[in-house]
CSV table of C-alpha atoms in Angstrom, one decimal:
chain,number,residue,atom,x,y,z
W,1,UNK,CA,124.0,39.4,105.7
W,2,UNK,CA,125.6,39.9,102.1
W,3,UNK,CA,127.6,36.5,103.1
W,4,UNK,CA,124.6,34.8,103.7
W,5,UNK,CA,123.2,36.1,100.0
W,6,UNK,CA,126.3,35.5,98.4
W,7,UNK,CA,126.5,31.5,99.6
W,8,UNK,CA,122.5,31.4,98.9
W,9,UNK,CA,123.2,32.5,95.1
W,10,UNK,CA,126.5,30.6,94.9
W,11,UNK,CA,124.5,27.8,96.2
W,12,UNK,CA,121.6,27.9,93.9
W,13,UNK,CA,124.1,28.6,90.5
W,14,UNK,CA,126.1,25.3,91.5
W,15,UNK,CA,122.8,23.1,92.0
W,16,UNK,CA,120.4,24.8,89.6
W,17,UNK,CA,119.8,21.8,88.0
W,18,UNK,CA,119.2,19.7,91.2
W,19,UNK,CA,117.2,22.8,92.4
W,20,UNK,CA,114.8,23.1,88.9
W,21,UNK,CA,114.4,19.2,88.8
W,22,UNK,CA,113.0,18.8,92.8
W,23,UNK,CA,110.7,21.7,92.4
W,24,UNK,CA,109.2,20.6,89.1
W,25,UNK,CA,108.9,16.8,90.8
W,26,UNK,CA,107.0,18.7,93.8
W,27,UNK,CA,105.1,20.4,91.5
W,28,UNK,CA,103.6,17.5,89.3
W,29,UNK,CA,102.9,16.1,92.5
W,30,UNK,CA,101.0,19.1,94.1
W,31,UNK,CA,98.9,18.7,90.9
W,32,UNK,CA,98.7,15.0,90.9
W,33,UNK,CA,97.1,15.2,94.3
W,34,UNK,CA,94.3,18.2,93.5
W,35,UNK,CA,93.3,15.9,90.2
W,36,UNK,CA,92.6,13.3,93.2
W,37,UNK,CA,91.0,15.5,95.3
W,38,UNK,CA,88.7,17.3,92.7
W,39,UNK,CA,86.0,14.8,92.6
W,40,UNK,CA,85.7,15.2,96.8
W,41,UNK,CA,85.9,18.9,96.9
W,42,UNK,CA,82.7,20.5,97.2
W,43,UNK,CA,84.1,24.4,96.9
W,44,UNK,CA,86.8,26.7,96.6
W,45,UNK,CA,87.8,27.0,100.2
W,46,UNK,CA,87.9,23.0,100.2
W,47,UNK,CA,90.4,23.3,97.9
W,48,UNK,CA,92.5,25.8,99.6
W,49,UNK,CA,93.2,23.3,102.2
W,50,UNK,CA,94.9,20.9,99.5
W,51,UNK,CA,96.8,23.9,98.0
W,52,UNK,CA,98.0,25.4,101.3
W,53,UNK,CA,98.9,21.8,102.8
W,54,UNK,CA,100.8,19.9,99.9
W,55,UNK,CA,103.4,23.2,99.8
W,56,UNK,CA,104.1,23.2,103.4
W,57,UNK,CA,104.4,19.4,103.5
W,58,UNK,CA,107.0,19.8,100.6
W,59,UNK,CA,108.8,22.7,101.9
W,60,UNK,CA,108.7,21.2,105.5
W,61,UNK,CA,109.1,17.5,105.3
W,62,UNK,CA,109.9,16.5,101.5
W,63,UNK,CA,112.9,19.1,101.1
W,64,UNK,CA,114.7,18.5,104.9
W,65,UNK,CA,114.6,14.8,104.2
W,66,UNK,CA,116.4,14.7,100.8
W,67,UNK,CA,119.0,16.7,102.5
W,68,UNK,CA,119.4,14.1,105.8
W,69,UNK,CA,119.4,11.5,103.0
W,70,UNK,CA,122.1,13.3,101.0
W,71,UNK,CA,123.8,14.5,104.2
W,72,UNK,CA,123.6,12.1,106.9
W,73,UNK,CA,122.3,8.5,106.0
W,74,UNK,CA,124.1,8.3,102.7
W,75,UNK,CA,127.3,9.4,104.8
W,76,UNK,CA,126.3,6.8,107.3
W,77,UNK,CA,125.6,9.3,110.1
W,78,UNK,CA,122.6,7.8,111.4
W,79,UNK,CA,121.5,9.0,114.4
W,80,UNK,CA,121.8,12.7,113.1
W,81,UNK,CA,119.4,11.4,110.6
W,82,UNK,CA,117.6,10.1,113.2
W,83,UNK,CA,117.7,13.4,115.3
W,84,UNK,CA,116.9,15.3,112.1
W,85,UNK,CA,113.7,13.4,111.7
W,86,UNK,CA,112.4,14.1,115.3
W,87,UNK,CA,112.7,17.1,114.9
W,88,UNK,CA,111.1,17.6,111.5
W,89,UNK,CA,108.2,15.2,112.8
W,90,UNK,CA,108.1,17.7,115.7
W,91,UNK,CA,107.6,20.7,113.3
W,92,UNK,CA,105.1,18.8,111.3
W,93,UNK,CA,102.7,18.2,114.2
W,94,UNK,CA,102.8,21.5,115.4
W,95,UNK,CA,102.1,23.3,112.0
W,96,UNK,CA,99.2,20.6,111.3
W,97,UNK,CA,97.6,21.2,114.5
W,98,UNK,CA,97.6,25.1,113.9
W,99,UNK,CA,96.5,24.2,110.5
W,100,UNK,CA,93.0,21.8,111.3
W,101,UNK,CA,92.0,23.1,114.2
W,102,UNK,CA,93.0,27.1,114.2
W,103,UNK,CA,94.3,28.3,110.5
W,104,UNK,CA,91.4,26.3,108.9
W,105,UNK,CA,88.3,27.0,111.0
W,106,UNK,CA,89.0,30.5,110.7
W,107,UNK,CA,88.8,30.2,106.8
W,108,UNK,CA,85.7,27.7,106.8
W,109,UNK,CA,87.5,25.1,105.6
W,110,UNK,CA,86.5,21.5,105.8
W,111,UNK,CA,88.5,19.4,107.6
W,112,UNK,CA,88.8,15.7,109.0
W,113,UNK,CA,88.4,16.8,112.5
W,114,UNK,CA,85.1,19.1,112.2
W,115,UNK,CA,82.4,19.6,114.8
W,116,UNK,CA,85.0,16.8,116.6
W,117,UNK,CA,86.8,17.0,120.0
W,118,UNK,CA,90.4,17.0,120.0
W,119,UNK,CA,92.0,13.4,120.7
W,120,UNK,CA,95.7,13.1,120.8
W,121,UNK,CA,95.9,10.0,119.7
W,122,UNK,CA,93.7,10.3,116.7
W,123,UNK,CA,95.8,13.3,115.7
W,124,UNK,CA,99.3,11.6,116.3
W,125,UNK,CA,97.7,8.7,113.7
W,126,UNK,CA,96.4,10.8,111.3
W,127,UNK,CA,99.2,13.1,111.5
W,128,UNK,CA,102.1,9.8,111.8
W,129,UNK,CA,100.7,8.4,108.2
W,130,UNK,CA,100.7,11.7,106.9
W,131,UNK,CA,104.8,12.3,107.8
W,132,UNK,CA,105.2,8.8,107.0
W,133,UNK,CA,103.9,9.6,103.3
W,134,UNK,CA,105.9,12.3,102.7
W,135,UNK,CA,109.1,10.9,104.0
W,136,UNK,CA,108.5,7.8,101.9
W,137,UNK,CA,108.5,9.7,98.6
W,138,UNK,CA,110.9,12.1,100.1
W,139,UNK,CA,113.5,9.3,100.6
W,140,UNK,CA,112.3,7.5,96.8
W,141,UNK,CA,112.9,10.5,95.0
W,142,UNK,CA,116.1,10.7,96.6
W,143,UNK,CA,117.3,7.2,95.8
W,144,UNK,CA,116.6,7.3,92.4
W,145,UNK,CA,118.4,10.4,92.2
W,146,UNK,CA,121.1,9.1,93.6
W,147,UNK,CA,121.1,5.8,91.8
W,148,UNK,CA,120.9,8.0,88.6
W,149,UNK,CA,123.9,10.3,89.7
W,150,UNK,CA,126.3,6.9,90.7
W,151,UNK,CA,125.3,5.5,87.1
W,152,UNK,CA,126.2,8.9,85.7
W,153,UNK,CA,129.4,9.0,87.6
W,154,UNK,CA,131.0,5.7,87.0
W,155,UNK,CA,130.0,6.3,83.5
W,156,UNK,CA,132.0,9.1,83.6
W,157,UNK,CA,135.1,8.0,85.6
W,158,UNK,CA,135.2,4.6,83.1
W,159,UNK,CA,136.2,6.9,80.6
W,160,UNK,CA,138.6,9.1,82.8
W,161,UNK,CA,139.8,5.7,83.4
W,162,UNK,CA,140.7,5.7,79.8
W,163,UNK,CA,141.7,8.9,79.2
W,164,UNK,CA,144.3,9.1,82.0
W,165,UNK,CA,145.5,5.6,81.2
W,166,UNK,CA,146.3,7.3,77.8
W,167,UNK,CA,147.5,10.3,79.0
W,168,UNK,CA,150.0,8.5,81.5
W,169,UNK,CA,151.1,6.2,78.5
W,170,UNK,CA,151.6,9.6,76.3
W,171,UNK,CA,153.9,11.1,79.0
W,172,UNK,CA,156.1,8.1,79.7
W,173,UNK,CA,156.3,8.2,75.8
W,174,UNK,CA,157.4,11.9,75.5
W,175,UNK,CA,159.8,11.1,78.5
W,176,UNK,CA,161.2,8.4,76.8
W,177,UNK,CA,161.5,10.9,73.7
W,178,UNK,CA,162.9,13.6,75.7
W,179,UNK,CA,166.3,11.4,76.4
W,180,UNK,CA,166.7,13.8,80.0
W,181,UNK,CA,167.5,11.9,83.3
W,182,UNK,CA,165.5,13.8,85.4
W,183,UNK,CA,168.8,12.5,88.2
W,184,UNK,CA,171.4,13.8,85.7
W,185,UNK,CA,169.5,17.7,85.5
W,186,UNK,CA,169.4,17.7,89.4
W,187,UNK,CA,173.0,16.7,89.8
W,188,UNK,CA,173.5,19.3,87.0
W,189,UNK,CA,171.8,22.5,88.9
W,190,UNK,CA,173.7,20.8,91.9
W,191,UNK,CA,177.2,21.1,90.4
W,192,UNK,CA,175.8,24.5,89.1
W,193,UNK,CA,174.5,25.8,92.6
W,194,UNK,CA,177.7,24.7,94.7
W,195,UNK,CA,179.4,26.6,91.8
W,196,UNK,CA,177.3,30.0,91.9
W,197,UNK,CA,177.7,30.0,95.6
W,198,UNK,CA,180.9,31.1,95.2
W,199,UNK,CA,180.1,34.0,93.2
W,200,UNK,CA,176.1,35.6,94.1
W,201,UNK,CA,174.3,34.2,96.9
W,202,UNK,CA,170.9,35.3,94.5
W,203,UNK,CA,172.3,33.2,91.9
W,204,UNK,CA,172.8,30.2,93.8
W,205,UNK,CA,169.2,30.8,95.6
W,206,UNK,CA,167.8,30.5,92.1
W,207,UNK,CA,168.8,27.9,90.9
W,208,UNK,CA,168.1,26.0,93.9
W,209,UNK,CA,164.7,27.2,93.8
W,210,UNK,CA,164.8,26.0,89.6
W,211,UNK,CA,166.1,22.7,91.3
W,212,UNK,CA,162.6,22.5,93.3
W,213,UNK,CA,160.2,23.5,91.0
W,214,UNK,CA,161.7,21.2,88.6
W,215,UNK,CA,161.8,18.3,91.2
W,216,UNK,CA,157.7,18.9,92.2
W,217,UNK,CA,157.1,19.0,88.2
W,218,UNK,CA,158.8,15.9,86.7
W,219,UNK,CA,158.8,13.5,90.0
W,220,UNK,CA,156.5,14.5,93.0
W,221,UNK,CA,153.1,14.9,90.7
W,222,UNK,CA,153.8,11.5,88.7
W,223,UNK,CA,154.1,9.4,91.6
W,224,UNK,CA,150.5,9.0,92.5
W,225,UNK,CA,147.2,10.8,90.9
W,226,UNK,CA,147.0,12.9,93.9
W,227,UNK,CA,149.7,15.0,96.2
W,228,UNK,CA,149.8,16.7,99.2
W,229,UNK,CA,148.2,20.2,99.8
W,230,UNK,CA,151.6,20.9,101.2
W,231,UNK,CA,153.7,20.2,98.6
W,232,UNK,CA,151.1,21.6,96.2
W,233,UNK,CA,151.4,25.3,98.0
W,234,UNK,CA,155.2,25.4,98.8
W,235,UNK,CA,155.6,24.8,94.9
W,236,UNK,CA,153.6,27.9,94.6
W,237,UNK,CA,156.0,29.9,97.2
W,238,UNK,CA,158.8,28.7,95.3
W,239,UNK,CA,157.2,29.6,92.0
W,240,UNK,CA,156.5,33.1,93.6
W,241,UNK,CA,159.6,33.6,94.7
W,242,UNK,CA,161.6,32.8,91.3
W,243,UNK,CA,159.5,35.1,89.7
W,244,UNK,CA,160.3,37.6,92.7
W,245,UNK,CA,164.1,37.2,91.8
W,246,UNK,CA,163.8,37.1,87.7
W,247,UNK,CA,162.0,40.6,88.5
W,248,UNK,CA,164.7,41.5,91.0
W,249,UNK,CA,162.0,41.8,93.8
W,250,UNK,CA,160.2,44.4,91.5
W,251,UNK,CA,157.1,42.1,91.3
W,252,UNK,CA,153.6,43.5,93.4
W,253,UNK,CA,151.7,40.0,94.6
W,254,UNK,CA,150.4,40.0,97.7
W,255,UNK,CA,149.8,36.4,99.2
W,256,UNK,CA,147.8,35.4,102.1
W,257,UNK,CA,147.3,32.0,103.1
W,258,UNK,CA,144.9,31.1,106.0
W,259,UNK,CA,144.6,27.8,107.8
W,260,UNK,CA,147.6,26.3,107.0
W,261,UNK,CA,147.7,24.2,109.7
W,262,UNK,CA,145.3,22.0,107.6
W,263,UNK,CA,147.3,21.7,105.1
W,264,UNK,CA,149.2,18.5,106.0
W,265,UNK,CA,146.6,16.1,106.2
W,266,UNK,CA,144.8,17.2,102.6
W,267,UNK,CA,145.2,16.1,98.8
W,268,UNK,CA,144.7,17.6,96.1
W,269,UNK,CA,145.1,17.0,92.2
W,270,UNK,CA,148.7,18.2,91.1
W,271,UNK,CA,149.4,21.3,89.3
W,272,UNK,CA,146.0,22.9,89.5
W,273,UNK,CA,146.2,25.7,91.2
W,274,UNK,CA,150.1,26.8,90.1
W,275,UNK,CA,147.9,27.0,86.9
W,276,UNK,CA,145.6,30.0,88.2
W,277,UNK,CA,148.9,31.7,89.4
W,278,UNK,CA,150.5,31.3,86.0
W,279,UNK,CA,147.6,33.1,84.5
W,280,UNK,CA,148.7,36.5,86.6
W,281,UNK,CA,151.9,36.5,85.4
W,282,UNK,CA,150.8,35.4,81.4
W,283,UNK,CA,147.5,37.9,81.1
W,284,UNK,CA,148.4,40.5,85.0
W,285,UNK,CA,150.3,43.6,85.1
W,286,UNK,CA,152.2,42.8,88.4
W,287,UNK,CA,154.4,45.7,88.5
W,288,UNK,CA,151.9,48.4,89.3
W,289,UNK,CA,152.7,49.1,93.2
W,290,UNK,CA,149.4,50.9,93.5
W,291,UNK,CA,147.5,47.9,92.1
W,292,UNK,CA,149.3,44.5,93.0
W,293,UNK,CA,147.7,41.1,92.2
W,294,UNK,CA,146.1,39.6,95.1
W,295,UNK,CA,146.2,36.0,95.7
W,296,UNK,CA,144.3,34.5,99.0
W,297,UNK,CA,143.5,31.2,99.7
W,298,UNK,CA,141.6,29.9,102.6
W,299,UNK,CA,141.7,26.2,103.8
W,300,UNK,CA,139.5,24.6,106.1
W,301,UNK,CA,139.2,21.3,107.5
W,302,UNK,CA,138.2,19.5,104.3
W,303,UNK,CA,137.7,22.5,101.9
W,304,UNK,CA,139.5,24.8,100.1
W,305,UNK,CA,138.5,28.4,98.5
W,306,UNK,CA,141.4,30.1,96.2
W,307,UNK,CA,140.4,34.0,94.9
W,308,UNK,CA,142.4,35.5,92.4
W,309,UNK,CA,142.4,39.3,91.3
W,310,UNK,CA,144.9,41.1,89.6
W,311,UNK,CA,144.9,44.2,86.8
W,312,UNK,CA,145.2,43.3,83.1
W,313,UNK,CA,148.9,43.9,80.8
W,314,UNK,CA,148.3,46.0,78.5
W,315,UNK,CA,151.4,45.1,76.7
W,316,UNK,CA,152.8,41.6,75.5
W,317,UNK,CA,151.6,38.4,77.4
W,318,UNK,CA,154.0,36.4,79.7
W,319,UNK,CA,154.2,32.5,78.0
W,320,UNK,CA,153.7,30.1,80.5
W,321,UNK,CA,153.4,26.1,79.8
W,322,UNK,CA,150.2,26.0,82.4
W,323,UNK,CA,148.2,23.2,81.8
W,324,UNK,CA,145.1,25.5,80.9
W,325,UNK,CA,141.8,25.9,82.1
W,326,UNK,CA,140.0,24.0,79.8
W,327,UNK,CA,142.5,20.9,80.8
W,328,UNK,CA,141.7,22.2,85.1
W,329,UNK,CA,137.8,21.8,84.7
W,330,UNK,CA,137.9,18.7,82.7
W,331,UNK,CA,140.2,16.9,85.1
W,332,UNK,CA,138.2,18.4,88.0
W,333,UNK,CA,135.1,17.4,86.6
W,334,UNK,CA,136.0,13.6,86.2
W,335,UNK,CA,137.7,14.0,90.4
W,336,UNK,CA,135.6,16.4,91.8
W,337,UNK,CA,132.2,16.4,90.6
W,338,UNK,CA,130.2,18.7,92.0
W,339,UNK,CA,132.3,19.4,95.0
W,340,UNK,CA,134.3,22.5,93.1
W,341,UNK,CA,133.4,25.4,91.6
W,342,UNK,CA,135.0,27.5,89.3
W,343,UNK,CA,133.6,31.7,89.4
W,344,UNK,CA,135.1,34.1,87.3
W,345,UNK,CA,133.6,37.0,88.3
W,346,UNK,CA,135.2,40.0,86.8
W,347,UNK,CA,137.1,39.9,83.5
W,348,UNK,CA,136.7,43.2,81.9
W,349,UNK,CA,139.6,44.8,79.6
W,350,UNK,CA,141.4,46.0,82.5
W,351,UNK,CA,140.6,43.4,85.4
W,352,UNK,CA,140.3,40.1,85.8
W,353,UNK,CA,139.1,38.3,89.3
W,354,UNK,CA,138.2,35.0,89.8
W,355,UNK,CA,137.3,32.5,92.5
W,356,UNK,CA,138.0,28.4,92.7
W,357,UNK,CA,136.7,26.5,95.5
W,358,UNK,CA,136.4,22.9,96.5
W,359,UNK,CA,133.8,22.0,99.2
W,360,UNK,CA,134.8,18.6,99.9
W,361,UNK,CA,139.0,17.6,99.1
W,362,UNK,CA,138.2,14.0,99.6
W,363,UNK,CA,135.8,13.5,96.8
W,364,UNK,CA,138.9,12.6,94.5
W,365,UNK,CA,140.6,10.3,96.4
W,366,UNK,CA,137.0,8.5,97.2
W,367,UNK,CA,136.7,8.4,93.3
W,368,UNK,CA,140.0,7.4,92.9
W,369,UNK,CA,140.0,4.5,95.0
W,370,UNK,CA,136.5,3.3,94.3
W,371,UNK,CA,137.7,3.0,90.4
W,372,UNK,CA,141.1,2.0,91.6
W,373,UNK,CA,143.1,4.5,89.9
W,374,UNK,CA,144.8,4.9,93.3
W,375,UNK,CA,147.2,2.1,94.7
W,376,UNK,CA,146.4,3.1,98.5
């Protein structure tokens, strides 16, 4: 049951807006249609019947429909949609006929089947335009919303266009600057390795574990906008376990990784979430044994949920060259969208925890490739 609250409020603090915009469009509507009505109704229970149907029809027909538009048709899953629809259409008989000929009566409410005998094919008319209404503006309101939020979009990934264009041109610049062969370093920490070897099998296992980190940093990310979820979490590992030898295994992080076989088949924008795990070792005391930093991430099919919690240093603040969060959330919301979500949840003096989660991994690449910033 608290799961269920928690995704309800995590659900309405990611979609507030969407949420606060369909109710205030149902709304004007409701009182669009008793302005209509107000000339025809003769008393108050007369227009009870307006104000108790136009709710239901929202809550029961308008709302489900924007969702099977979002969800299914826009996705081009059409017979869901289809099936959806039956059995919304299904619901919406069933709670009309309660309503005129049971719900109504009982209240001495007018209605268009009074002192009348019940024909089924009347009913399914009457009832059939109703739906039909309702679904109309249901499936309107969701096109122009949607036509609004594609503008809104490519405006937005136009100018990521731009911006990344820059940003690549900025780091082939400072490359350039920097006068390093990236082939020279690893041939470097090769001759270095083969060297330690000889002398401390932990030496030599750090610096081959430097040689990785390195290699994921300066080649793997810059070869395409995106890279693998696998390569993404054994640069973590080998980030964790560099730290573990600098700290001569003295380091309390406790990592749990489930659903890693879905890792192979995912992508995911480079050096985002080694920038969370920086943050415990610049701002987290990870040498606490009775407190260690917790790390778990959870990866499903085509989603991803990363929490973070770890106890606050008290003393001076590990330097890391993390990209930042400011720099995660801006590049996440030209990729992403709406698909991730970013909770911090607990920073006090003492503790700081935190949860990232993307609901759908192949937003970016769909971005990516519609604005062909993606060569695949």
């Amino acid at each position: 049951m608290n799961k269920f609250i928690d995704w309800v409020y995590n659900y309405y603090q990611n979609r507030k807006k969407s949420i606060f915009f369909l109710s205030s469009f149902w709304t004007i509507y409701i009182l669009f249609n008793i302005g209509l009505y107000t000339l025809e109704i003769k008393s108050y229970k007369d227009l009870l019947r307006v104000i108790i149907n136009y709710p239901l029809w929202g809550l029961f027909v308008f709302v489900p429909n924007i969702f099977i538009l979002k969800y299914f048709l826009f996705r081009r899953k059409y017979i869901f949609a289809i099936l959806g629809n039956i059995l919304i259409l299904i619901l919406f008989l069933e709670i009309r006929y309660l309503l005129n000929f049971h719900l109504f009566p009982l209240l001495d409410v007018m209605t268009p089947y009074d002192n009348k005998p019940f024909v089924l094919n009347v009913f399914l008319s009457d009832s059939g335009y109703a739906f039909l209404n309702n679904l109309l503006l249901a499936y309107g309101y969701g096109f122009a919303k949607h036509a609004i939020e594609l503008e809104v979009r490519e405006r937005k990934l136009v100018e990521a266009n731009a911006k990344l264009q820059h940003q690549k041109d900025m780091t082939q610049i400072a490359f350039l600057q920097a006068q390093i062969n990236p082939h020279f370093l690893y041939n470097t920490l090769n001759f270095i390795y083969s060297e330690a070897i000889m002398v401390s099998d932990s030496v030599a296992e750090s610096i081959m574990t430097l040689s990785n980190i390195m290699r994921y940093t300066l080649t793997e990310t810059g070869k395409d906008t995106l890279v693998s979820l696998y390569s993404e979490i054994n640069h973590i590992k080998n980030y964790l376990k560099l730290q573990k030898m600098r700290f001569s295994n003295e380091l309390y992080l406790d990592l749990t990784i489930e659903g890693e076989e879905n890792i192979n088949h995912l992508e995911i924008l480079p050096l985002v979430l080694i920038s969370f795990i920086e943050n415990i070792f610049k701002h987290g005391d990870i040498h606490d044994p009775k407190n260690p930093a917790k790390i778990i991430m959870l990866i499903e099919e085509n989603s991803l949920f990363l929490s973070i919690y770890n106890r606050k240093n008290k003393g001076p603040k590990e330097h890391t060259s993390g990209v930042g969060m400011n720099n995660i959330r801006t590049r996440m919301d030209i990729l992403y969208g709406d698909k991730y979500n970013v909770n911090i949840f607990v920073d006090t003096e003492d503790e700081f925890a935190l949860e990232f989660t993307i609901s759908d991994m192949e937003e970016a690449f769909r971005n990516l490739k519609k604005y062909k910033l993606i060569n695949r």
